[in-house]
XYZ file of C-alpha atoms in Angstrom:
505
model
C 2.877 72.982 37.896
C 2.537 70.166 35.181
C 0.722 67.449 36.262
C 0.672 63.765 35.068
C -2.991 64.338 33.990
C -1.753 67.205 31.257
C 1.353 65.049 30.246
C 0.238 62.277 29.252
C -3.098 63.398 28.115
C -1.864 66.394 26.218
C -1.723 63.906 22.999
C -4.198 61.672 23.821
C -7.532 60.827 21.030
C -10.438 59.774 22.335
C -11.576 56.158 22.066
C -14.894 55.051 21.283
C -17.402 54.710 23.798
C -19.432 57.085 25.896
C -18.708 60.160 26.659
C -16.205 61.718 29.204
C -16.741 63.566 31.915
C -16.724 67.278 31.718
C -12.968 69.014 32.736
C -12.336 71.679 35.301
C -11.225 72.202 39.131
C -15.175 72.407 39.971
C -16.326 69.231 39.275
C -17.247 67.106 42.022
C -14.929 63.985 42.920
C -18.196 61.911 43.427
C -18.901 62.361 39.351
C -16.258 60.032 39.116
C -18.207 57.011 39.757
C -20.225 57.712 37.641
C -18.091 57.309 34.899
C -17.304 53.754 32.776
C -13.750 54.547 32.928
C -14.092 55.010 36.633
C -15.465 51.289 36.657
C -12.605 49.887 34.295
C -10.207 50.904 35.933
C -11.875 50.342 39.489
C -12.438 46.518 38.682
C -8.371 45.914 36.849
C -6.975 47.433 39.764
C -9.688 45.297 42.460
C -8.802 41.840 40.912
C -4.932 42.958 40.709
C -5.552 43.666 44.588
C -7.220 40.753 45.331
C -4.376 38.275 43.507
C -1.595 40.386 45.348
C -3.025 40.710 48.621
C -4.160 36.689 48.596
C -0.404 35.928 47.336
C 1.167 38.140 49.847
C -0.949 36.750 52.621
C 0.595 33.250 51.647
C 3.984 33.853 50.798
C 5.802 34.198 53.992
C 3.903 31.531 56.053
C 4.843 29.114 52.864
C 8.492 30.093 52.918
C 9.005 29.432 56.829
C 6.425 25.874 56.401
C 8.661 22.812 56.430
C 9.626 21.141 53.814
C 7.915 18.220 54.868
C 4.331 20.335 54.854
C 4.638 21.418 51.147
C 6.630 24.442 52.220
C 10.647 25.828 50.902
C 11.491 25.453 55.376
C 13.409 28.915 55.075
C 14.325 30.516 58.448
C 12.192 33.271 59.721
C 14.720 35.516 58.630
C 15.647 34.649 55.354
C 12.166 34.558 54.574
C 11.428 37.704 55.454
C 14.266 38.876 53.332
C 13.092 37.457 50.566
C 9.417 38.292 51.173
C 11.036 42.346 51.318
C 13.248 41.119 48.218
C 9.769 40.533 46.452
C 8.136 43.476 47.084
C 11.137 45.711 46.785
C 11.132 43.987 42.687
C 7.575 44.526 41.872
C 8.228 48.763 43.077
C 11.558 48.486 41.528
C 10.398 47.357 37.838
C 7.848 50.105 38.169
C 11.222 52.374 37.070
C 11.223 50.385 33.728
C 7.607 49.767 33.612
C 6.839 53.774 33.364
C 10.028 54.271 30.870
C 8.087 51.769 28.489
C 4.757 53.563 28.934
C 6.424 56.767 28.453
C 8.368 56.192 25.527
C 7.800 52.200 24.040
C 3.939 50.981 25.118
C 1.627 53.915 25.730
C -0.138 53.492 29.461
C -2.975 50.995 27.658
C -0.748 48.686 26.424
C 1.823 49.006 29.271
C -1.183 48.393 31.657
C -2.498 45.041 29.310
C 0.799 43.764 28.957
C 1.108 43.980 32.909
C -1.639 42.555 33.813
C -1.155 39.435 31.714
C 2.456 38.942 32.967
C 1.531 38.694 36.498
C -1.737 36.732 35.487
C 1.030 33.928 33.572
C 3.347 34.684 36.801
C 0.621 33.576 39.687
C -0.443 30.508 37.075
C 3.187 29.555 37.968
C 3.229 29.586 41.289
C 0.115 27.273 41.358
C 2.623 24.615 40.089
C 3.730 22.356 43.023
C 7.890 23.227 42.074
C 9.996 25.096 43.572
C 11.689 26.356 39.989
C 8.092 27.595 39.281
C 7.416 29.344 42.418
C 10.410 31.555 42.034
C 9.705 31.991 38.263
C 6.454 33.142 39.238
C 7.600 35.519 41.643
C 9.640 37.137 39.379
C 6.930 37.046 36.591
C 4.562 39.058 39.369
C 7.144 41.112 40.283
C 7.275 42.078 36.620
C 3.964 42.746 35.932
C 3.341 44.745 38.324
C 6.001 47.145 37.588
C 4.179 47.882 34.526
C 0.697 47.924 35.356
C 1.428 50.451 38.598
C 3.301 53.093 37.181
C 0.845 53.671 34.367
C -2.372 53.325 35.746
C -2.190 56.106 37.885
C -1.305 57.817 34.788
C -4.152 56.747 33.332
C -6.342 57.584 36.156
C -4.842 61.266 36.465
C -5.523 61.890 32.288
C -9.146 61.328 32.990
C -9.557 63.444 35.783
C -7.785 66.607 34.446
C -7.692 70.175 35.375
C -8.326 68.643 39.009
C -6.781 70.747 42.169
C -4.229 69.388 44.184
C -6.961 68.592 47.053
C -9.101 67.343 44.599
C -6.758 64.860 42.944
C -5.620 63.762 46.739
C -9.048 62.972 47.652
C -9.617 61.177 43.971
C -6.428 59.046 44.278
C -7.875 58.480 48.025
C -10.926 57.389 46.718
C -9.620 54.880 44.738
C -7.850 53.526 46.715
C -10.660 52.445 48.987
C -12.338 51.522 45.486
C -10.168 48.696 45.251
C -9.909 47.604 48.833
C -13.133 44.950 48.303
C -10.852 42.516 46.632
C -8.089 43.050 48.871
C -9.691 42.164 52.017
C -11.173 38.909 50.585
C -8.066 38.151 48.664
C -6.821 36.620 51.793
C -9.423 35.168 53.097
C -9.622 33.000 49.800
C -5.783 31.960 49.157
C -5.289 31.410 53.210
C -8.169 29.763 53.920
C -7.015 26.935 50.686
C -3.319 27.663 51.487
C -3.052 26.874 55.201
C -5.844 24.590 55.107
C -6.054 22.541 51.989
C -2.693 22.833 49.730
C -0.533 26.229 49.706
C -0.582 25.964 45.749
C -4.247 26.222 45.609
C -4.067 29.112 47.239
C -1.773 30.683 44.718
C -3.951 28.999 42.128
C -6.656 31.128 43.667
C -4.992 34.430 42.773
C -3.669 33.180 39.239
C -7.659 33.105 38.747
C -8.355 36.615 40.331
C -6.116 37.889 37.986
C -7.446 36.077 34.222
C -10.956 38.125 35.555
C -8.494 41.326 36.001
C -7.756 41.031 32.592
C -10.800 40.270 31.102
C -12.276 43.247 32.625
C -9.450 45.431 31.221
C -10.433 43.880 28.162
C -14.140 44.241 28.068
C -14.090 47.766 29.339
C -10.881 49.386 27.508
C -12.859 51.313 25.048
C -14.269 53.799 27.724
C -10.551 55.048 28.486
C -9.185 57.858 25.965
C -5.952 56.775 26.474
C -7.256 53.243 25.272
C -5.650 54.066 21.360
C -3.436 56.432 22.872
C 0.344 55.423 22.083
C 3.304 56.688 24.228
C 3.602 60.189 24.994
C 7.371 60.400 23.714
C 8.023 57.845 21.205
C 10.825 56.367 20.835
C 12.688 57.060 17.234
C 12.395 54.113 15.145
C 16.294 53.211 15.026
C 16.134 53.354 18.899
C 13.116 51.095 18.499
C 14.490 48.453 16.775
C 17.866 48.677 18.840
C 15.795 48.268 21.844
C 13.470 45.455 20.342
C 16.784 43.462 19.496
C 18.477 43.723 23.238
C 14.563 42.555 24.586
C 15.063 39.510 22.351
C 18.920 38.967 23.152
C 18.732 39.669 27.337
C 15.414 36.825 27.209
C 17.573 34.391 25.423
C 20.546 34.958 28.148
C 17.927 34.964 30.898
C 16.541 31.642 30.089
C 19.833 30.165 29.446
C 20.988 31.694 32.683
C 17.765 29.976 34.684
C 18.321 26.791 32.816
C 22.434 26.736 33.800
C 21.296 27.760 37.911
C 18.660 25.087 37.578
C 20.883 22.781 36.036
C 23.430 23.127 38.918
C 21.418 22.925 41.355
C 20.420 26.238 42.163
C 21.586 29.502 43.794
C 22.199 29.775 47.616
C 19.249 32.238 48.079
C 21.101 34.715 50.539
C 24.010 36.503 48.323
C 21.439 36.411 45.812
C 18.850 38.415 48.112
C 22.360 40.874 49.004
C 22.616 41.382 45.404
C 19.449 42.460 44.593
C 19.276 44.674 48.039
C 22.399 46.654 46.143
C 20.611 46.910 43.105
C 17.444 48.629 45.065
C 20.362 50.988 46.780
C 22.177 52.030 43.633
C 19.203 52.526 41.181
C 17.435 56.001 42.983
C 20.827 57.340 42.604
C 21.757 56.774 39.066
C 17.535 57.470 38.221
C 18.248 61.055 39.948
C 21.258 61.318 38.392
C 20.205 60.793 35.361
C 17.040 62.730 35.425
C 18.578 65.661 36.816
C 21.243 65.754 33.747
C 18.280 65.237 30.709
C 18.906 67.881 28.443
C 15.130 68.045 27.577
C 14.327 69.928 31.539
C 14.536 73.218 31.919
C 15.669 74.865 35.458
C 12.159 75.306 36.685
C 11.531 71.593 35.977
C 14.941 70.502 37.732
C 14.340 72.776 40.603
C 10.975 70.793 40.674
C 12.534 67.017 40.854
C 15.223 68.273 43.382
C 12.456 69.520 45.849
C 11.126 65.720 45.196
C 14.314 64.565 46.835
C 13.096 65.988 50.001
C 10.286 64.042 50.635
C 11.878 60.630 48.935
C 13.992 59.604 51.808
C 11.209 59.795 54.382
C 9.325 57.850 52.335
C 11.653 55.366 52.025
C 12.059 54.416 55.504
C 7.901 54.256 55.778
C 8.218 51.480 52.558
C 10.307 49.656 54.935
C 8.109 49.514 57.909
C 5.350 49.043 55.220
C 7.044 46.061 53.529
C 6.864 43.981 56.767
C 3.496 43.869 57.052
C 3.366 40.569 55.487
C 6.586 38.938 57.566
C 7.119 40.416 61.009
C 3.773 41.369 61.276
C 2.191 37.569 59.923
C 5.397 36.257 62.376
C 3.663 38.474 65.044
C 0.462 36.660 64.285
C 1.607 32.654 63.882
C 4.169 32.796 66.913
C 2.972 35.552 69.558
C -1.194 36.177 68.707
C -4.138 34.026 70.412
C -6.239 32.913 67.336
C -8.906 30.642 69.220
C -12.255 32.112 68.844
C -14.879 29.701 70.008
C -12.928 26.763 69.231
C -11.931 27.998 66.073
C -8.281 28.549 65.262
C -8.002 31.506 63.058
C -5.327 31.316 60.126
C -2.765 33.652 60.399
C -2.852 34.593 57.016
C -6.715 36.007 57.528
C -5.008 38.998 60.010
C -3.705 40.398 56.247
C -7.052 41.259 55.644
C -6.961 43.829 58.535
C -4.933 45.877 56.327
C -7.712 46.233 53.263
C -10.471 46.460 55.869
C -8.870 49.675 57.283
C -8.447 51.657 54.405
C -11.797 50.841 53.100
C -12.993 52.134 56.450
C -10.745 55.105 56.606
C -10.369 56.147 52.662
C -13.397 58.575 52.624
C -12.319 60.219 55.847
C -9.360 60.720 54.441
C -10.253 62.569 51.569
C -12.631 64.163 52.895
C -9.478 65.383 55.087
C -7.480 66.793 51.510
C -10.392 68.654 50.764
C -11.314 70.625 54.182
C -7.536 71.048 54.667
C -6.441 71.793 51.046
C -2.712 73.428 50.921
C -3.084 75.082 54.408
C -0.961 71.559 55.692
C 2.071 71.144 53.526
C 3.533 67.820 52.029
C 5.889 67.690 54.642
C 3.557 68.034 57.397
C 1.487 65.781 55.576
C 3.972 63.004 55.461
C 5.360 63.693 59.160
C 1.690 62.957 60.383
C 2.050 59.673 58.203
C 5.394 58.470 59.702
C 4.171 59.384 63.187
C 1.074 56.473 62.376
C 3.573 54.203 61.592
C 5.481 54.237 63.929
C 2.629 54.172 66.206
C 2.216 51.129 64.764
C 4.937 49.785 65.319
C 5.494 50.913 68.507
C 2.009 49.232 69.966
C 3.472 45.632 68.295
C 6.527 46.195 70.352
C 4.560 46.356 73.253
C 2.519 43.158 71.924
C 5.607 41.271 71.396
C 7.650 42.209 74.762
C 4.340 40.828 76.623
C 4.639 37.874 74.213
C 7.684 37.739 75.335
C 7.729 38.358 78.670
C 10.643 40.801 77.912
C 13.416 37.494 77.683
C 12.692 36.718 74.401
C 11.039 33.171 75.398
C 7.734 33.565 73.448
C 6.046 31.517 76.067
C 3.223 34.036 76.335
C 0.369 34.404 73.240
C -2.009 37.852 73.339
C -4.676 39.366 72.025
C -5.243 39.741 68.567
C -5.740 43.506 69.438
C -2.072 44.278 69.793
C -1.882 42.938 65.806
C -5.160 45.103 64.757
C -3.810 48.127 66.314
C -0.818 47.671 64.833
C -2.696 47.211 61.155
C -4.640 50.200 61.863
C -1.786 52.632 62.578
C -0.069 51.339 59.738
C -3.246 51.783 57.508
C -3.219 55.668 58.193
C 0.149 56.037 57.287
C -0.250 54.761 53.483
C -3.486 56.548 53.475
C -1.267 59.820 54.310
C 1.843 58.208 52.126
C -0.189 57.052 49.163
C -2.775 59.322 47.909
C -0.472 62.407 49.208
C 3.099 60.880 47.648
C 1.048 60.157 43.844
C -0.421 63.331 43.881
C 2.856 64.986 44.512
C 4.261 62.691 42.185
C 1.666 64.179 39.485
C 2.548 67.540 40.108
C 6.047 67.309 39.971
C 6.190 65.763 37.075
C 7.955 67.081 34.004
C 6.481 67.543 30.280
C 6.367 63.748 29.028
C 7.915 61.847 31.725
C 4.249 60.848 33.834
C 4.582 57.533 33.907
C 8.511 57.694 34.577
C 8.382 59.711 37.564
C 5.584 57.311 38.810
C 7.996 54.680 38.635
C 10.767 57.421 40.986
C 7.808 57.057 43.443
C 7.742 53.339 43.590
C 11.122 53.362 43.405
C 11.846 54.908 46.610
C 9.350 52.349 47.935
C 11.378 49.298 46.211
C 14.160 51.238 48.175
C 12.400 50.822 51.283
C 10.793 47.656 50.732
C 14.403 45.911 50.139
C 15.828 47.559 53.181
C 13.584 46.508 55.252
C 13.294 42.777 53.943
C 17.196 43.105 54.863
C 17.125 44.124 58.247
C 14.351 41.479 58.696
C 17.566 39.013 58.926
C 17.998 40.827 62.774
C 14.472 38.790 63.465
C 16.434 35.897 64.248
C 19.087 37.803 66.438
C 17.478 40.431 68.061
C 14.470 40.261 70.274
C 10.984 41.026 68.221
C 10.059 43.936 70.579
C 13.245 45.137 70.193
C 13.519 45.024 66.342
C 10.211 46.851 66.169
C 11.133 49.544 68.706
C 14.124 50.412 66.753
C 11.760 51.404 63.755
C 9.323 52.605 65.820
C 12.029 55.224 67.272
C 13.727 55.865 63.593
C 10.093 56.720 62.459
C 9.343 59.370 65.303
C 12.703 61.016 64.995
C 12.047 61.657 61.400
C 8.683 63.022 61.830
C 9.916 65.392 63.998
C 12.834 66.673 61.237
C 10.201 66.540 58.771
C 7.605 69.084 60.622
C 10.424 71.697 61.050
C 11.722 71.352 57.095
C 8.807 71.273 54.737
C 9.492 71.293 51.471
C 8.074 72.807 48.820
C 7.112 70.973 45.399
């Protein structure tokens, strides 16, 4: 198997700066803390966490807010479509993002340029406009599609000859690494959102995000893939070509904005159908397209088709996942009791739940990979995942119909439990979903296409994410325990067709 860590690394020069950590499957996953690179990449990723976790915590409560408290006054609904519609862009750019590490950027250049785009794009959405706030979501949305494919990239190059335990307990690792940030992310930007101005909050994580960079900055000479250009290269003809349409599709992009803004605007729900087709149509064509390179060889082909297996279940847990910050922050402002000695809690702080879990439950996990190794396959692996979610879902349906009193009324509020049980089922299905799906990811990957088949892997999650913000529209017509049974059900059935077929990568 060819692994993202031997693709991209397999042309990488050392930078300057201490040395790296010795190769080979024996060496302990612990040494990697010890390492600087370990640290630079730890502390990007942390203050990337912390601005999209605070942002996210924010950005449904200030789309439903009247208009009158500072807020766009968007149904629950539409919000929660575009919420999905935001989250479905930042996976689906990943798809782009990855292409120009691969072939345009290298994955240090790919990751700086990232992380400065959604620094500019949460500096926007501190601006008290509504033409700003979308700009800025966009601009995030953007950014992170090219810092995410590539550091994980980056991460896998500097932990090579690693077993497929071992790099499923590393990527678990790290992901509790950068879990700090996240669970006071929200904290920050709700606590000055809800409470003070919602732009401040934003403003918040716009200033999380200048210290990402800085760090990236300050500590980029530790990474060998720091001086490290793209794996594949594009030809210079193709180079220029490309350079030219970058420069031609800005120019029609800001004369498009300035011609919507000029009129007046969009209405914002064909728009959010649009983009939900896009988010449909591009895993097919990717496939497609992938499957017909001329540069893979049958082994390698036979390798992205097994993918294929595990993509769709993993799109319909990105859709259950992508509602964590509408139905479930609807869940907490409409149906939860938040008085706690007097104190009303804001309902943006129950996003920190989230973080606060998988920093908890990261080291069990991998500690999990590496006592059960390959004995449990992917499949197995990611049927165990969709059963948590759906447990998850399943317990808020129970919250809600109490809520609800089963009519639909809401004239009931409950215990905050129902909402942290929810969190925490939810938690242990991306702890199954993420560390297991990037390591698969990695080891399907063929020669020079790491960080583009990162970006397939958020792409079946921008998939998911956009389905789900659309089916969010049923909020507003369905009952809420209703609407979260129905996933609840779709998530069990699939775990169950997933134990008998696993498949093999």
């Amino acid at each position: 198997m060819t692994s993202a860590g031997t693709t991209s690394g397999s042309t990488a020069a050392p930078a300057t700066g201490p040395a790296t950590a010795p190769e080979g499957p024996g060496r302990p996953v612990r040494a990697m803390f010890r390492e600087r690179w370990f640290s630079t990449l730890f502390m990007t990723d942390m203050w990337e966490r912390f601005s999209f976790y605070g942002m996210q915590a924010l950005l449904f409560l200030y789309a439903t807010a009247p208009a009158a408290e500072g807020g766009l006054g968007l149904s629950d609904g539409t919000a929660g479509a575009l919420f999905g519609l935001y989250v479905s862009a930042s996976f689906l750019a990943a798809m782009p993002g990855g292409w120009l590490g691969d072939r345009v950027l290298g994955t240090h250049r790919a990751m700086l340029s990232g992380a400065l785009v959604i620094a500019a794009g949460h500096a926007c959405m501190a601006v008290p406009a509504h033409g700003t706030f979308y700009l800025g979501l966009v601009l995030v949305a953007c950014g992170t599609g090219l810092l995410k494919p590539n550091l994980p990239v980056m991460f896998d190059q500097m932990n090579p000859g690693a077993s497929s335990s071992q790099r499923q307990a590393a990527f678990s690792l790290f992901y509790m690494s950068i879990q700090v940030s996240a669970l006071i992310g929200p904290l920050v930007t709700g606590a000055l959102g809800e409470r003070v101005n919602w732009h401040l909050g934003f403003g918040a994580a716009a200033v999380g995000m200048a210290f990402g960079v800085l760090q990236y900055l300050h500590g980029a000479s530790s990474l060998r893939g720091a001086v490290t250009g793209p794996s594949r290269p594009l030809p210079p003809a193709a180079l220029r070509r490309l350079v030219r349409r970058a420069w031609a599709g800005l120019a029609g992009a800001v004369l498009l904005g300035g011609g919507v803004a000029a009129a007046g605007g969009l209405p914002l729900r064909p728009v959010l159908a649009l983009c939900g087709l896009a988010s449909l149509a591009a895993p097919v064509w990717y496939f497609r397209r992938l499957l017909r390179s001329a540069e893979l060889d049958e082994a390698e082909r036979a390798r992205i088709r097994g993918y294929r297996r595990i993509f769709i279940p993993s799109v319909l847990f990105w859709a259950m996942y992508g509602q964590l910050g509408s139905v479930f922050s609807l869940f907490a402002r409409e149906h939860t009791d938040r008085e706690i000695a007097g104190f009303t809690v804001p309902a943006s702080w129950f996003q920190s739940a989230h973080p606060l879990f998988l920093l908890l439950l990261a080291p069990l996990f991998a500690w999990l990979w590496l006592r059960i190794g390959a004995r449990a396959g992917v499949g197995r692996k990611f049927s165990a995942g969709l059963l948590c979610a759906g447990a998850g879902f399943a317990v808020l349906a129970v919250g809600a119909w109490l809520a609800e009193g089963g009519r639909g009324d809401g004239a009931t509020l409950v215990s905050a439990a129902w909402l942290l049980a929810a969190f925490l089922c939810m938690t242990c299905g991306e702890l199954v979903f993420g560390p297991v799906g990037l390591s698969t990811t990695a080891e399907s990957t063929p020669e020079g296409h790491g960080s583009r088949m990162m970006g397939l892997f958020y792409l079946g999650a921008a998939l998911g994410a956009g389905l789900g913000g659309q089916l969010s529209h049923l909020v507003g017509v369905l009952p809420l325990w209703t609407y979260l049974a129905g996933f609840a059900a779709a998530a069990g059935s699939t775990s169950l067709l997933l134990r008998h077929r696993t498949p093999q990568i």
